[in-house]
Coordinates of C-alpha atoms in Angstrom, one line a residue:
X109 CA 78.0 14.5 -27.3
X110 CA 80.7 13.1 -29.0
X111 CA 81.7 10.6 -26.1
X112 CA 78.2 9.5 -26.0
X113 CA 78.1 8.5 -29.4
X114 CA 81.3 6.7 -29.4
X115 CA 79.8 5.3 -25.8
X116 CA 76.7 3.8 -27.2
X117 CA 78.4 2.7 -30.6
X118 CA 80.3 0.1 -28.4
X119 CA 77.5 -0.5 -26.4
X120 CA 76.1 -2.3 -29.6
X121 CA 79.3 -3.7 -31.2
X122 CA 78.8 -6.8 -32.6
X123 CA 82.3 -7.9 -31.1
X124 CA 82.2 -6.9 -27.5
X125 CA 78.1 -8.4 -27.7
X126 CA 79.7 -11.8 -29.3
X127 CA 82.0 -11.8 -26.6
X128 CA 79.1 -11.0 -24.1
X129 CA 77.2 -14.3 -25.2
X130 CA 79.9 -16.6 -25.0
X131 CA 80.2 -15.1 -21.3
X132 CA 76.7 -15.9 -20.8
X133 CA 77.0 -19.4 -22.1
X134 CA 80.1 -20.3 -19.6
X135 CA 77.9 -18.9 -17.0
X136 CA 75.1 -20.3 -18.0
X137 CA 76.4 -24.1 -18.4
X138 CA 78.5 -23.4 -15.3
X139 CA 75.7 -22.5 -13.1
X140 CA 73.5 -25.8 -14.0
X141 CA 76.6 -28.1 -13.3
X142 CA 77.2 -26.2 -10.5
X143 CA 73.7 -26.2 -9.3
X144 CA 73.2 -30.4 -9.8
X145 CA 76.7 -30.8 -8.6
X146 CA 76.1 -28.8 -5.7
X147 CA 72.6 -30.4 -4.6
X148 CA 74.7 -33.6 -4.8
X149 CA 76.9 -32.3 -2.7
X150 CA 74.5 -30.5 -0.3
X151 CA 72.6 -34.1 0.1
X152 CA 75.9 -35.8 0.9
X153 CA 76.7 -33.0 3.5
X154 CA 72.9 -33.9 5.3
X155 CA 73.9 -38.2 5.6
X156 CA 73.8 -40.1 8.3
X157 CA 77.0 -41.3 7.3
X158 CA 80.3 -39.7 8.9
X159 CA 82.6 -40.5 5.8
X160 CA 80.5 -39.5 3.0
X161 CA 79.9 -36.3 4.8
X162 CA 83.4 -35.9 5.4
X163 CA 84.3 -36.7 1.9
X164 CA 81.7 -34.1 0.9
X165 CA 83.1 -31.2 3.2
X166 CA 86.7 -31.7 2.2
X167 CA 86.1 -31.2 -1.6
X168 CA 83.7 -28.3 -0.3
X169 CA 87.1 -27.1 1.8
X170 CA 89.7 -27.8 -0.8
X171 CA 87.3 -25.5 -3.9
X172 CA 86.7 -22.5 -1.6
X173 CA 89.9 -22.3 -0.1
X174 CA 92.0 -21.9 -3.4
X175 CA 91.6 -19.0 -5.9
X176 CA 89.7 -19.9 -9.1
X177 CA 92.1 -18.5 -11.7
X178 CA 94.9 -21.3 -10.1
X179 CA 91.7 -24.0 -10.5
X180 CA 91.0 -22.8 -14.4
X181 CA 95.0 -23.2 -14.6
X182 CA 95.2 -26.3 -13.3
X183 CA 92.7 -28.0 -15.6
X184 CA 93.9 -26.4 -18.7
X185 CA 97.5 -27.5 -17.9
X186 CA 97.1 -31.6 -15.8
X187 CA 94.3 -32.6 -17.5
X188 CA 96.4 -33.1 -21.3
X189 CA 98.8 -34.8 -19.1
X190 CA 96.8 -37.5 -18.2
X191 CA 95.3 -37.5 -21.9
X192 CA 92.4 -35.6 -21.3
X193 CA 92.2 -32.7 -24.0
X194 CA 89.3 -30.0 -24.0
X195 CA 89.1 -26.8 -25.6
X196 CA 89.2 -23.5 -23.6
X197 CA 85.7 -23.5 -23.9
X198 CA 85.0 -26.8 -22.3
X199 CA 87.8 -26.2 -19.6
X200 CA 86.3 -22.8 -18.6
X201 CA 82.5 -24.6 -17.9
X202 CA 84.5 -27.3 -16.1
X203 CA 86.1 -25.2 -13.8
X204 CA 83.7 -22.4 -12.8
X205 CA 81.1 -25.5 -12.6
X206 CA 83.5 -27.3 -10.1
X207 CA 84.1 -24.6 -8.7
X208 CA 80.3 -22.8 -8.0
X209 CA 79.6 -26.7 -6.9
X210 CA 81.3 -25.6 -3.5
X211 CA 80.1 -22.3 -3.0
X212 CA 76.1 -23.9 -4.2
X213 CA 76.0 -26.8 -1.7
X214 CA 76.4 -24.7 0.9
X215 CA 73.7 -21.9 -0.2
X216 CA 71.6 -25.1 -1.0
X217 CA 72.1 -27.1 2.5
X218 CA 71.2 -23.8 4.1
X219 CA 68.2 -23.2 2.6
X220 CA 66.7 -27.3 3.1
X221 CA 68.1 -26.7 6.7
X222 CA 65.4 -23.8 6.3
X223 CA 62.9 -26.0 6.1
X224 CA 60.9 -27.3 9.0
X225 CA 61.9 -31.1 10.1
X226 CA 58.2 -31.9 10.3
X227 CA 57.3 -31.4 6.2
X228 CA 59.7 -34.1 6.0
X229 CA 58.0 -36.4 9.0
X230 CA 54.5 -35.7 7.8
X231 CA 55.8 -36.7 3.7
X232 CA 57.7 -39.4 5.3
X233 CA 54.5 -41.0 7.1
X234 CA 52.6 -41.3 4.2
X235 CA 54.6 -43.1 2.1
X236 CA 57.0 -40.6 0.4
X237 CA 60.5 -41.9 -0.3
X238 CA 63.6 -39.6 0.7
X239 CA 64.2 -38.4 -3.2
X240 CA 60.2 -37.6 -3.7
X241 CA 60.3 -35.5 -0.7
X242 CA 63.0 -33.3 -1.2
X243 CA 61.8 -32.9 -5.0
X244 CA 58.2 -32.2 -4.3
X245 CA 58.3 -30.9 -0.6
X246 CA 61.4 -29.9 0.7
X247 CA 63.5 -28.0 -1.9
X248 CA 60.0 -25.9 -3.2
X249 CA 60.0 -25.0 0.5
X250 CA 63.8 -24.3 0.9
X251 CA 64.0 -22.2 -3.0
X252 CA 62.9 -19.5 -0.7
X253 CA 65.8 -19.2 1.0
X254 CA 68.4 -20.5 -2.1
X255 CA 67.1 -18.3 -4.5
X256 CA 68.9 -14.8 -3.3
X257 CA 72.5 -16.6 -3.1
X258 CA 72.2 -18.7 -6.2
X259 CA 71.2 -15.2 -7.9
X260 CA 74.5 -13.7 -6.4
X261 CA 76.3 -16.7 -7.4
X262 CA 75.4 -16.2 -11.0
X263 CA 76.4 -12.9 -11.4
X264 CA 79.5 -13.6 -9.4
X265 CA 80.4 -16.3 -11.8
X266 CA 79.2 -14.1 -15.4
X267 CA 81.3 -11.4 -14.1
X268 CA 84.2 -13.5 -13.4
X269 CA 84.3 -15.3 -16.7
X270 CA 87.0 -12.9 -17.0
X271 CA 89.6 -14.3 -15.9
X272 CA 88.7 -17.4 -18.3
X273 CA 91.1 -15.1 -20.5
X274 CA 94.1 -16.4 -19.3
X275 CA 93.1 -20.1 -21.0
X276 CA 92.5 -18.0 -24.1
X277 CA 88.9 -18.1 -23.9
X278 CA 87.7 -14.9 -26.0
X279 CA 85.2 -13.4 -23.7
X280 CA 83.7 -9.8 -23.1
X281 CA 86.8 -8.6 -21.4
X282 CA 88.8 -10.2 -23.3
X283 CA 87.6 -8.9 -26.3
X284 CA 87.3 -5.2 -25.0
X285 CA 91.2 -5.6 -24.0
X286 CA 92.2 -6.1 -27.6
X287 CA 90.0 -3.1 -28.6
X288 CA 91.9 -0.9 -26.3
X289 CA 94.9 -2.5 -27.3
X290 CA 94.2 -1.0 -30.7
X291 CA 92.8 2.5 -30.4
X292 CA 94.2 3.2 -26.6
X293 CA 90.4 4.1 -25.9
X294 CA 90.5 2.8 -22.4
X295 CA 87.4 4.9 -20.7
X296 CA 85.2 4.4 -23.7
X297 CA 85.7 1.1 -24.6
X298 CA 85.8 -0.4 -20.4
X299 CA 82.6 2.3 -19.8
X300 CA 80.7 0.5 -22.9
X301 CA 81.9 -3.1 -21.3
X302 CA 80.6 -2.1 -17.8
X303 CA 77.3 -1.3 -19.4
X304 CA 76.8 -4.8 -21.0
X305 CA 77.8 -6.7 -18.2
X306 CA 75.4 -4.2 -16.0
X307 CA 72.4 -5.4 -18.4
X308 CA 73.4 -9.1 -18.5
X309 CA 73.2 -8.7 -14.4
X310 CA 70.1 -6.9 -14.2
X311 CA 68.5 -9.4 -16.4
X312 CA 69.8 -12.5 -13.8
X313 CA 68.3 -10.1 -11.2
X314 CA 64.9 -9.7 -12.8
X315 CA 65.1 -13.7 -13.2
X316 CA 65.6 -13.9 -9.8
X317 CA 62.3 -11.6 -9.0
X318 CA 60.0 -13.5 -10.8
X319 CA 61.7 -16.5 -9.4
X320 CA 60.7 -15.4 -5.8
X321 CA 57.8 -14.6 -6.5
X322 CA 56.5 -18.2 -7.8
X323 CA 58.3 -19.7 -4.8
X324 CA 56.9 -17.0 -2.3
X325 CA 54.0 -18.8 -0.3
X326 CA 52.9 -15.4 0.5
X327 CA 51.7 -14.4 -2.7
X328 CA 48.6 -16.3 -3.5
X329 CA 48.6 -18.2 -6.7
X330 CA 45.7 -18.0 -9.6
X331 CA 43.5 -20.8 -9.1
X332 CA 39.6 -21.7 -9.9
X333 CA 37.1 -19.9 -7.5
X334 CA 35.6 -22.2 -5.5
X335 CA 32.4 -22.5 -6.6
X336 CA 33.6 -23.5 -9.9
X337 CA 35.5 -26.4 -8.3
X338 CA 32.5 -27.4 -6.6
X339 CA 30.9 -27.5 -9.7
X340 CA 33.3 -29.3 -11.3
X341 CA 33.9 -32.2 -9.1
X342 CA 29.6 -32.3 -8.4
X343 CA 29.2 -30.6 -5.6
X344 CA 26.4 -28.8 -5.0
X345 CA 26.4 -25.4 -3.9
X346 CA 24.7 -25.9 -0.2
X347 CA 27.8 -27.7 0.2
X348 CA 30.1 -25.1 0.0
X349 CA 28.6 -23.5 2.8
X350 CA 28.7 -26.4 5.2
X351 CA 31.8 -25.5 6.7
X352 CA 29.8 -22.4 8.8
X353 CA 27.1 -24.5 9.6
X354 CA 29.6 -27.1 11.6
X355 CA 31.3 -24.1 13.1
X356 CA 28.0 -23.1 14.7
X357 CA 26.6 -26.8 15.4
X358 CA 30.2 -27.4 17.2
X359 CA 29.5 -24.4 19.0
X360 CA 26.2 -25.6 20.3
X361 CA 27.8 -29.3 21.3
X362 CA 26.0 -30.6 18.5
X363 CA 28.0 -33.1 15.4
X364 CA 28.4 -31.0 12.4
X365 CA 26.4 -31.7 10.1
X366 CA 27.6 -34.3 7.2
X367 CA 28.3 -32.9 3.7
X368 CA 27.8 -33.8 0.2
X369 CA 27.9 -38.0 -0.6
X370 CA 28.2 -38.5 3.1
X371 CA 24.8 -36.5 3.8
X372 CA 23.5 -38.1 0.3
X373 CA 24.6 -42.0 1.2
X374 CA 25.3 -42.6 4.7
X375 CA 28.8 -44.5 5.2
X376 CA 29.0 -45.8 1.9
X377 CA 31.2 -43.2 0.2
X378 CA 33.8 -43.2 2.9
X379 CA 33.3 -46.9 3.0
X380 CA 34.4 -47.4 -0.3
X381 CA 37.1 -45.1 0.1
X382 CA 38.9 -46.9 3.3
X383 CA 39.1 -50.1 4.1
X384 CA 39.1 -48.6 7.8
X385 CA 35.3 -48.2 8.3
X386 CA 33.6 -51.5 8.8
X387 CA 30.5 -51.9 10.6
X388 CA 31.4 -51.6 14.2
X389 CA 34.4 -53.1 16.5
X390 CA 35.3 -56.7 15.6
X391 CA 37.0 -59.6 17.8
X392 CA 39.7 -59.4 15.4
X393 CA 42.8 -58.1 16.1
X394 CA 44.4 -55.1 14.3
X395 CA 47.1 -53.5 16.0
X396 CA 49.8 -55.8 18.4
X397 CA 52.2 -53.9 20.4
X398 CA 54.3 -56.7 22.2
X399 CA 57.3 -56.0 25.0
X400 CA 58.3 -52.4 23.0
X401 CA 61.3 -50.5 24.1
X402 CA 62.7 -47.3 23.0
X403 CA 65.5 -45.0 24.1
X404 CA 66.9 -42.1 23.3
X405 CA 70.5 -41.8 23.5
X406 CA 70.3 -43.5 27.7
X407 CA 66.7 -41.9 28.0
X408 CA 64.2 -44.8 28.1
X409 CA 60.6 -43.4 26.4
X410 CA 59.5 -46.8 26.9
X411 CA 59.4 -49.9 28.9
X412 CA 57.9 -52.9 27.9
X413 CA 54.7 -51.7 26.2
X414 CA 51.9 -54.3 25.5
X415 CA 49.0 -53.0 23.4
X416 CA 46.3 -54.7 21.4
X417 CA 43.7 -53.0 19.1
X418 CA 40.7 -54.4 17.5
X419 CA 39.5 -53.3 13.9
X420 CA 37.1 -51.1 14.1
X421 CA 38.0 -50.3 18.2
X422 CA 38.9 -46.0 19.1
X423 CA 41.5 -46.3 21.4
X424 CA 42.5 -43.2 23.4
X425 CA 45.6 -42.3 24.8
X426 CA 46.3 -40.7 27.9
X427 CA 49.1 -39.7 30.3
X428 CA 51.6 -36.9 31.3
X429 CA 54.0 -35.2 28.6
X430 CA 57.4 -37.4 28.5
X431 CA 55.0 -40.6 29.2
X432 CA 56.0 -42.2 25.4
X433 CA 52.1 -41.5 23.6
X434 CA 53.9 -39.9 20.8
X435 CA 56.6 -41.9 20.3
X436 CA 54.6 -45.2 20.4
X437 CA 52.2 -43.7 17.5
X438 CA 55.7 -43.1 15.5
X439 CA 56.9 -46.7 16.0
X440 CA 53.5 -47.6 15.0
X441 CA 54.1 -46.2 11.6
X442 CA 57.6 -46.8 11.5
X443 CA 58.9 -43.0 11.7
X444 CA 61.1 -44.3 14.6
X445 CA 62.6 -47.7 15.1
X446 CA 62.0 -50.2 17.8
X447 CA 64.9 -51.1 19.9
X448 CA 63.1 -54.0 21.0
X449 CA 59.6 -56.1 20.5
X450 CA 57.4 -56.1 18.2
X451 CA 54.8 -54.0 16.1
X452 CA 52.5 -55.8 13.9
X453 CA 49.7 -53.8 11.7
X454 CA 47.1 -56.4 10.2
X455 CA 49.1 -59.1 11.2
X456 CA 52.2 -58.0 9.6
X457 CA 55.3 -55.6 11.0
X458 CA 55.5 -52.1 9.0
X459 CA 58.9 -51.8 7.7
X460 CA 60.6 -55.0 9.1
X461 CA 61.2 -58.3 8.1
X462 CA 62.6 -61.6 10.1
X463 CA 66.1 -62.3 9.8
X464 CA 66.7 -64.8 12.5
X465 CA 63.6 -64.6 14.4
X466 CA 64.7 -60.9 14.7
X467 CA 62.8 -58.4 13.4
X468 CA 65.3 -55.9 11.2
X469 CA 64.7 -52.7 9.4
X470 CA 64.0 -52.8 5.4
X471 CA 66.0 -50.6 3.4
X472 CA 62.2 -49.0 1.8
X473 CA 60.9 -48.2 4.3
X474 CA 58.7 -45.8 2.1
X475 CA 56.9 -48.4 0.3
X476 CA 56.2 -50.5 3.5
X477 CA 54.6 -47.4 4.8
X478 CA 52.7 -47.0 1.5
X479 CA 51.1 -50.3 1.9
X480 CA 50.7 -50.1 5.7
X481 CA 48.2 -47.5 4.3
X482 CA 48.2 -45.8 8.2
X483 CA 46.5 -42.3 7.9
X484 CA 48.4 -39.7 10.7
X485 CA 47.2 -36.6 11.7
X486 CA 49.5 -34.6 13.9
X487 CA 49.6 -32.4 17.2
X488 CA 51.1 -29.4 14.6
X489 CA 49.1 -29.9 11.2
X490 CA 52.1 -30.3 9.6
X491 CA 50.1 -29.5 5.8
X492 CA 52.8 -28.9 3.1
X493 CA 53.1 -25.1 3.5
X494 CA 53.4 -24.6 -0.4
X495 CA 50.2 -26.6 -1.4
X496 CA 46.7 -25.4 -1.1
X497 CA 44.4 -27.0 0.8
X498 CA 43.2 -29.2 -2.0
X499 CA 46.9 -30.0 -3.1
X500 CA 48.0 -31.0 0.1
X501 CA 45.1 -33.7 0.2
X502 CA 45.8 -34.9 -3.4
X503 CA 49.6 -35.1 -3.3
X504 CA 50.3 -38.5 -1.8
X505 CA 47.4 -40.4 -3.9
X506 CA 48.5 -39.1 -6.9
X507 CA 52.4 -39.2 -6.4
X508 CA 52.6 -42.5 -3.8
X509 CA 49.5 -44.4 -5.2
X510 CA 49.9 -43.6 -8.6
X511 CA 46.4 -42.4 -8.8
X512 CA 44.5 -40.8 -12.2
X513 CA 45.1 -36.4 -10.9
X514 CA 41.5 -36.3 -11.4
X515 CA 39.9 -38.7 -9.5
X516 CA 42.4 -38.1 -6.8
X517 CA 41.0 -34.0 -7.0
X518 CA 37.2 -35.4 -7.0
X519 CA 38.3 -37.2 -3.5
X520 CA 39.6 -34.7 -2.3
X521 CA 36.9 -32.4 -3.0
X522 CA 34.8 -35.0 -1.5
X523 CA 36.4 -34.8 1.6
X524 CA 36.7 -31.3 2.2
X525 CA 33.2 -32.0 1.7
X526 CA 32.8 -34.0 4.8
X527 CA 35.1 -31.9 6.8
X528 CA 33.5 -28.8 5.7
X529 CA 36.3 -27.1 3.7
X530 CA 34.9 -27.4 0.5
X531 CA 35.0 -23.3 -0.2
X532 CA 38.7 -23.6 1.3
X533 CA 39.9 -25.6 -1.4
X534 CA 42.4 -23.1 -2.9
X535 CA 43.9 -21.4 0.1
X536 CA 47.1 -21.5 1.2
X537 CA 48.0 -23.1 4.9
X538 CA 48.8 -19.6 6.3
X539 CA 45.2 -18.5 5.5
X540 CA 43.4 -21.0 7.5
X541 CA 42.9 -21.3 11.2
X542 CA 44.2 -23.9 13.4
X543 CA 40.8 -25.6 13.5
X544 CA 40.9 -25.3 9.8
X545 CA 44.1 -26.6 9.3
X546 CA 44.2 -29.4 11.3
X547 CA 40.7 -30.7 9.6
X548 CA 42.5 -30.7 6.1
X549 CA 45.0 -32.7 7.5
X550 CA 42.0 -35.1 8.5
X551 CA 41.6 -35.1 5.1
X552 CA 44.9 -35.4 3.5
X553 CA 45.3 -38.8 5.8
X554 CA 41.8 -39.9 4.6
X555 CA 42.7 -39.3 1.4
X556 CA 45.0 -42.2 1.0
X557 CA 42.2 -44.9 1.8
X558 CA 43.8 -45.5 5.3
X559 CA 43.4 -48.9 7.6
X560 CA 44.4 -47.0 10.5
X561 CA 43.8 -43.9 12.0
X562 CA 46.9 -42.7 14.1
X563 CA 46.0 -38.7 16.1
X564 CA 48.6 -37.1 17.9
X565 CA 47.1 -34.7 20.6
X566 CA 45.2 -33.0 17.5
X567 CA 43.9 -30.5 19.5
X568 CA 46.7 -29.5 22.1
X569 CA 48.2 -26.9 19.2
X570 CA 44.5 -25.4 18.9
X571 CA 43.3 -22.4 20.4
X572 CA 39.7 -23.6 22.7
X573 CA 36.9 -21.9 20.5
X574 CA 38.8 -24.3 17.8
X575 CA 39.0 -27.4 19.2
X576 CA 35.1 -28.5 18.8
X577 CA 35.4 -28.6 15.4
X578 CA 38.4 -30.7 14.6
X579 CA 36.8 -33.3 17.8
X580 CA 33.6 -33.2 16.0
X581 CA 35.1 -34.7 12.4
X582 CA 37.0 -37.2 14.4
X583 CA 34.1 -38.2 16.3
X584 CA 32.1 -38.7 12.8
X585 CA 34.8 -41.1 11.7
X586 CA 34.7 -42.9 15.4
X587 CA 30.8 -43.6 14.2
X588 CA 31.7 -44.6 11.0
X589 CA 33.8 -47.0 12.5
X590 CA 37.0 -46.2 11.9
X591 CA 40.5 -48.1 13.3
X592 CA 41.6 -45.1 15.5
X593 CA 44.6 -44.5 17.7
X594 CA 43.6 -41.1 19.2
X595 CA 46.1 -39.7 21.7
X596 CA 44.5 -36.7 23.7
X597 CA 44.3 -34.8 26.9
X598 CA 40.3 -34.2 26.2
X599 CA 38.4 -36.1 28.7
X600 CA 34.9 -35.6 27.8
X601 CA 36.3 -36.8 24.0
X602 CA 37.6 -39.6 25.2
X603 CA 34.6 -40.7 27.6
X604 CA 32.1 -39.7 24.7
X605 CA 34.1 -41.9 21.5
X606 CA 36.6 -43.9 22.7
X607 CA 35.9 -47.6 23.3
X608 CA 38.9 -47.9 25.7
X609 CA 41.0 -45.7 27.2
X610 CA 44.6 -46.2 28.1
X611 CA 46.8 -44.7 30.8
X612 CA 50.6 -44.1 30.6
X613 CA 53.3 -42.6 32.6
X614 CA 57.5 -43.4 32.4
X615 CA 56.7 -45.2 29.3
X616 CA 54.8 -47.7 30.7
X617 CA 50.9 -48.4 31.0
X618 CA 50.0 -47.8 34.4
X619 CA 46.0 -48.3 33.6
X620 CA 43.5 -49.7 30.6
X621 CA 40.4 -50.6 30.2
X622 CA 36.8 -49.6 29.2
X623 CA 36.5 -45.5 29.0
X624 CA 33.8 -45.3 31.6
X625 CA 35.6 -47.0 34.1
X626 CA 39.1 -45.3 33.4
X627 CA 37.7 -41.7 33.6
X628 CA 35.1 -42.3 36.1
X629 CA 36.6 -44.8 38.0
X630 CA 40.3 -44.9 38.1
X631 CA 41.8 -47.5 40.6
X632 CA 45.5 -46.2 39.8
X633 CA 46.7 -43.4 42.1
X634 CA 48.6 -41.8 39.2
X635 CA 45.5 -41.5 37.2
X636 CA 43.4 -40.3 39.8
X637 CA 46.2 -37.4 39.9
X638 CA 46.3 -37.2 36.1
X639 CA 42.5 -36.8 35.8
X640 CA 42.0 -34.2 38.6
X641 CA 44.7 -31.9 37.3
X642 CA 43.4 -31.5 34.0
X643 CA 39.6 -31.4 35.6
X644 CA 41.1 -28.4 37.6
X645 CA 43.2 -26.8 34.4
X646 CA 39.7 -27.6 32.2
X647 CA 38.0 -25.5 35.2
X648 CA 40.4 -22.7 35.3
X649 CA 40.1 -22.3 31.9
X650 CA 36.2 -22.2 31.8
X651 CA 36.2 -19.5 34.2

């Protein structure tokens, strides 16, 4: 009993819990210099540019590879030399914050490396500059995965304050060492020590718990039931129910049936929303796609691609996989760069401007895609894994387009609405279906008032039962006349909406023209090939 008391009387001695806080603060300073540093460095590490990544990696080699207590020494001796004086204090947060810098880039670059490529594509093509997405999409995403190593990096770094002693800082061991040194206690004293230090950990490790659990996209938040949403933004309750009626009438082959201002006002809604329904196909030319070429390392996708569309015109896209359909819809928003012609979008190239007569690359290429205002929807959803429905539709108006939070939540209501989502509003990616999914991310390119409409193979990633609802929202924006690139292996879509249908195969177009006469009546031997393999595939799976 005796060693207990003396155990627990050190336990709370005001010295060794002094020392204990000054710890704590080293730690605690160190960490968030460590932490900025470290993203720096992590950011540098991911360039495009050899040297800066080079310079990144060596200071990352030179930290790791040397003990810390010969860093700490270093300081506290050069830096006087060169008349730079700092306390002990202020030398012990430089060094473990130089020195955690190394060891947090790494934990960091791993963890956005976690992320999947296409959150960045998908923020990218709406607008969203490189700094925006990693704040808002990418390093949420990536916390996930940075959270356990930063949380061994902090205790790493409170425990090893220690050895801050030898630049006379007067930390916990420190301090527990000149107790011993008085009363020979050794045990007691380093027992009591171990104890403190085991509750300043365990608090960094309940930190960390409740840190992965905000970040964990598998827990789901709190958030307004959806019928209160409904109510807030107007909606009537018959329209949170829409979303089963479409699944039947898409069952049936029937158009699902319109919801909320759509049902209430025809086009008018969506009309004042986007500038990309007008009253029907015009004479007036929206998209020009002149002699574009684009290669992949010596791989040419495509050769010499000439390609007009008219406002208001639904043009499909056809052709083998490798034929370049994808990669011209990317050029067309600028997510990839043309190695040679020309794309112009309303007259005007996305991204570029004339230097020469040559068309180069602009170094925001965020804000051209901003004002291009080109909705894309893509083969994989893509949504923002972290966002509910609702906030993956609201995100870009409200953090590209400046837009007041709630107007841009009204809108988006609105057109889960139309999609019939509206009762979906607050769930997480993982929790809807593919059909589901991919009709939010009708939405979420809606949402920015697109001119342009770019799909890409929307429903190849579906499972069949699914793909009758996502086709019937696109074919209510085709009759709302919307400016629509749709690139698809559904040939009863394409014959039903599209106003032309175009054929490509080695990155060229082997065959255009009215869809009728292309799916019906195909004079090119290769799309007389194309079309009766997929009429066989459609076949075998029917049966």
């Amino acid at each position: 009993m005796k060693f207990v008391h003396e155990l627990l009387g050190y336990v709370v001695e005001p010295f060794l819990w002094n020392g204990a806080l000054l710890a704590v603060e080293i730690a605690a300073l160190a960490m968030v210099g460590g932490f900025l540093l470290g993203l720096g460095l992590a950011l540098l590490r991911l360039s495009r540019f050899g040297p800066v990544r080079s310079a990144a990696w060596t200071y990352i080699w030179f930290i790791r590879g040397t003990p810390q207590l010969l860093q700490l020494v270093f300081l506290y001796d050069a830096l006087p030399s060169v008349g730079i004086k700092l306390d002990s204090f202020t030398t012990a947060v430089l060094g473990f914050a130089l020195n955690e810098a190394a060891f947090s880039a790494e934990i960091i670059r791993g963890g956005i490396l976690s992320v999947n490529r296409n959150q960045g594509i998908a923020a990218a093509s709406f607008g969203m500059g490189h700094l925006l997405t990693m704040r808002r999409i990418i390093l949420p995403q990536a916390m996930r995965a940075i959270l356990p190593g930063l949380a061994n990096d902090s205790i790493a770094v409170l425990k090893g304050t220690s050895i801050a002693s030898v630049i006379f800082v007067n930390e916990l061991t420190f301090r527990s060492q000149q107790i011993v040194g008085q009363n020979f206690k050794f045990f007691t004293v380093f027992a009591a020590t171990g104890i403190i230090y085991l509750a300043l950990t365990s608090a960094i490790a309940a930190v960390q718990w409740v840190l992965e659990r905000r970040f964990n996209i598998e827990i789901e938040r709190p958030t307004r039931s959806e019928g209160a949403l409904a109510r807030m933004f107007g909606l009537r309750q018959a329209e949170t129910e829409s979303s089963a009626e479409n699944f039947l009438a898409a069952k049936q082959g029937r158009d699902p049936i319109p919801s909320g201002p759509v049902a209430d006002s025809g086009h008018a809604w969506l009309s004042s929303l986007s500038e990309g329904v007008g009253a029907g196909v015009s004479d007036r030319v929206f998209v020009s796609c002149a002699d574009v070429w684009k290669s992949y390392g010596g791989r040419e996708v495509l050769r010499g691609v000439d390609l007009t569309v008219r406002r208001g015109e639904v043009v499909t896209i056809m052709g083998p996989s490798g034929s370049g359909k994808s990669t011209l819809l990317r050029l067309i928003n600028h997510l990839e760069a043309v190695d040679k012609g020309e794309i112009l979008v309303d007259g005007r190239p996305v991204g570029y401007r004339r230097v020469g007569g040559v068309l180069r690359p602009i170094r925001d290429l965020a804000s051209a895609r901003a004002e291009a205002r080109i909705g894309m929807v893509f083969q994989h959803f893509n949504l923002f894994d972290h966002f509910t429905a609702l906030e993956n539709i609201v995100e870009t108006p409200v953090r590209v387009y400046h837009e007041d939070p709630a107007k841009a939540r009204a809108t988006a209501m609105r057109l889960l609405g139309l999609v019939g989502l509206v009762h979906h509003a607050n769930h997480l990616p993982h929790r809807l279906s593919g059909g589901q999914q991919q009709r939010v991310a009708i939405a979420r390119a809606l949402a920015i008032s697109p001119r342009l409409m770019l799909f890409d193979e929307p429903t190849s990633a579906l499972d069949p039962e699914l793909v009758g609802d996502v086709l019937a929202v696109i074919r209510k924006l085709a009759e709302m006349g919307m400016t629509m690139i749709v690139v698809t292996h559904e040939v009863r879509f394409a014959r039903d909406v599209a106003d032309r249908v175009i054929f490509m195969d080695g990155g060229r177009i082997v065959e255009e023209g009215p869809a009728a006469d292309v799916i019906e009546r195909p004079k090119h031997a290769r799309t007389q090939r194309f079309l009766r393999l997929i009429e066989r595939e459609e076949t075998e799976g029917a049966i």
